[in-house]
Amino acid sequence: MHITKMQGLGNDYIYLNCLETVPEDLPGLAVRLSHRHFGVGGDGLIAIRPGVTGDFSMDMYNADGSRGAMCGNGIRCVGKYVYDKGLTRKTCLTIDTGAGPRALELHLHRGRVDQVTVDMGEPKVLPSVELEAEGEVFSAWPVEVGNPHAVIFCPDPREVPLERVGPVLERSPLFPGRVNVEFAAPRDGDRLDVRVWERGSGLTLACGTGACAVLAAGVKTGRCGRRTSVHLPGGVLELDWRREDGHIRMTGPAVTVFEAEVEETF
């Protein structure tokens, strides 16, 4: 079975071409391949399939085998995958996701995709809630960006013991389907520093939908402008929350790490 390892700001997934055939038990395969000691290693698996309304579709599985509706870093790599492998010559295309279709604009360098802009849709910011973990109460802003997020503003995300509080906050009873958690700090010059705990994957280097959620909550609370740079441990995303249609456009890198063959019985 041929696989492609790709990453966007260190948010790494294993990609499968499922345009013609689909392996059995994709959730189980995601768990096995994503293991960083006994597998390939990754935050999950993304299967690229024929589009329903769009050019292609992506089926996303987290490292624990659970389904994910949408991944901002992952979808950028889908765009690079289909273009660099000659599956399309279009530089503007649409990818069907569990959160609905998303439009991509591919930016080329020497004939290959190196940056991708994604229309992430319109975020929905809900009233703030209080979440408790490790004896501490956090004020969080729930945001829907195709998947659920809880944004918590703090002085310095690096000082938050995310490995301890992340699993507890993810499973808050206020979010029956679990939730992604972002700790964010606004800085001068429309910059946001962010760390992420992703449901189903844990501590990750970046999260595209999480960056969009932080921007939406930041604008809602007057902490930042509509155009900002989101700095994550894995790198920087450029975001623009457009007034004309209410959609957030996200631009960031997409990188192929390696190609490999794995045993069919893996």
JSON list of N, CA and C in Angstrom, two decimals, residues 186 215-226:
[
{"chain": "A", "resi": 186, "resn": "PRO", "atom": "N", "xyz": [-3.03, 37.58, 22.57]},
{"chain": "A", "resi": 186, "resn": "PRO", "atom": "CA", "xyz": [-2.84, 38.64, 21.57]},
{"chain": "A", "resi": 186, "resn": "PRO", "atom": "C", "xyz": [-1.53, 39.38, 21.82]},
{"chain": "A", "resi": 215, "resn": "LEU", "atom": "N", "xyz": [-8.98, 33.62, 15.86]},
{"chain": "A", "resi": 215, "resn": "LEU", "atom": "CA", "xyz": [-9.22, 34.91, 15.20]},
{"chain": "A", "resi": 215, "resn": "LEU", "atom": "C", "xyz": [-10.65, 35.37, 15.43]},
{"chain": "A", "resi": 216, "resn": "ALA", "atom": "N", "xyz": [-11.61, 34.47, 15.24]},
{"chain": "A", "resi": 216, "resn": "ALA", "atom": "CA", "xyz": [-13.02, 34.84, 15.39]},
{"chain": "A", "resi": 216, "resn": "ALA", "atom": "C", "xyz": [-13.32, 35.30, 16.81]},
{"chain": "A", "resi": 217, "resn": "ALA", "atom": "N", "xyz": [-12.82, 34.55, 17.80]},
{"chain": "A", "resi": 217, "resn": "ALA", "atom": "CA", "xyz": [-13.04, 34.93, 19.19]},
{"chain": "A", "resi": 217, "resn": "ALA", "atom": "C", "xyz": [-12.30, 36.23, 19.52]},
{"chain": "A", "resi": 218, "resn": "GLY", "atom": "N", "xyz": [-11.12, 36.42, 18.94]},
{"chain": "A", "resi": 218, "resn": "GLY", "atom": "CA", "xyz": [-10.36, 37.64, 19.18]},
{"chain": "A", "resi": 218, "resn": "GLY", "atom": "C", "xyz": [-11.05, 38.87, 18.65]},
{"chain": "A", "resi": 219, "resn": "VAL", "atom": "N", "xyz": [-11.62, 38.76, 17.44]},
{"chain": "A", "resi": 219, "resn": "VAL", "atom": "CA", "xyz": [-12.36, 39.89, 16.87]},
{"chain": "A", "resi": 219, "resn": "VAL", "atom": "C", "xyz": [-13.62, 40.15, 17.69]},
{"chain": "A", "resi": 220, "resn": "LYS", "atom": "N", "xyz": [-14.31, 39.08, 18.06]},
{"chain": "A", "resi": 220, "resn": "LYS", "atom": "CA", "xyz": [-15.55, 39.19, 18.83]},
{"chain": "A", "resi": 220, "resn": "LYS", "atom": "C", "xyz": [-15.32, 39.93, 20.15]},
{"chain": "A", "resi": 221, "resn": "THR", "atom": "N", "xyz": [-14.17, 39.71, 20.77]},
{"chain": "A", "resi": 221, "resn": "THR", "atom": "CA", "xyz": [-13.89, 40.30, 22.08]},
{"chain": "A", "resi": 221, "resn": "THR", "atom": "C", "xyz": [-13.01, 41.55, 21.98]},
{"chain": "A", "resi": 222, "resn": "GLY", "atom": "N", "xyz": [-12.74, 42.00, 20.77]},
{"chain": "A", "resi": 222, "resn": "GLY", "atom": "CA", "xyz": [-11.95, 43.22, 20.59]},
{"chain": "A", "resi": 222, "resn": "GLY", "atom": "C", "xyz": [-10.48, 43.06, 20.87]},
{"chain": "A", "resi": 223, "resn": "ARG", "atom": "N", "xyz": [-9.96, 41.84, 20.78]},
{"chain": "A", "resi": 223, "resn": "ARG", "atom": "CA", "xyz": [-8.55, 41.60, 21.09]},
{"chain": "A", "resi": 223, "resn": "ARG", "atom": "C", "xyz": [-7.64, 41.69, 19.87]},
{"chain": "A", "resi": 224, "resn": "CYS", "atom": "N", "xyz": [-8.21, 41.64, 18.67]},
{"chain": "A", "resi": 224, "resn": "CYS", "atom": "CA", "xyz": [-7.38, 41.70, 17.47]},
{"chain": "A", "resi": 224, "resn": "CYS", "atom": "C", "xyz": [-8.21, 42.20, 16.30]},
{"chain": "A", "resi": 225, "resn": "GLY", "atom": "N", "xyz": [-7.53, 42.52, 15.21]},
{"chain": "A", "resi": 225, "resn": "GLY", "atom": "CA", "xyz": [-8.21, 42.93, 13.99]},
{"chain": "A", "resi": 225, "resn": "GLY", "atom": "C", "xyz": [-8.59, 41.74, 13.14]},
{"chain": "A", "resi": 226, "resn": "ARG", "atom": "N", "xyz": [-9.21, 42.02, 12.01]},
{"chain": "A", "resi": 226, "resn": "ARG", "atom": "CA", "xyz": [-9.72, 40.95, 11.16]},
{"chain": "A", "resi": 226, "resn": "ARG", "atom": "C", "xyz": [-8.64, 40.30, 10.29]}
]
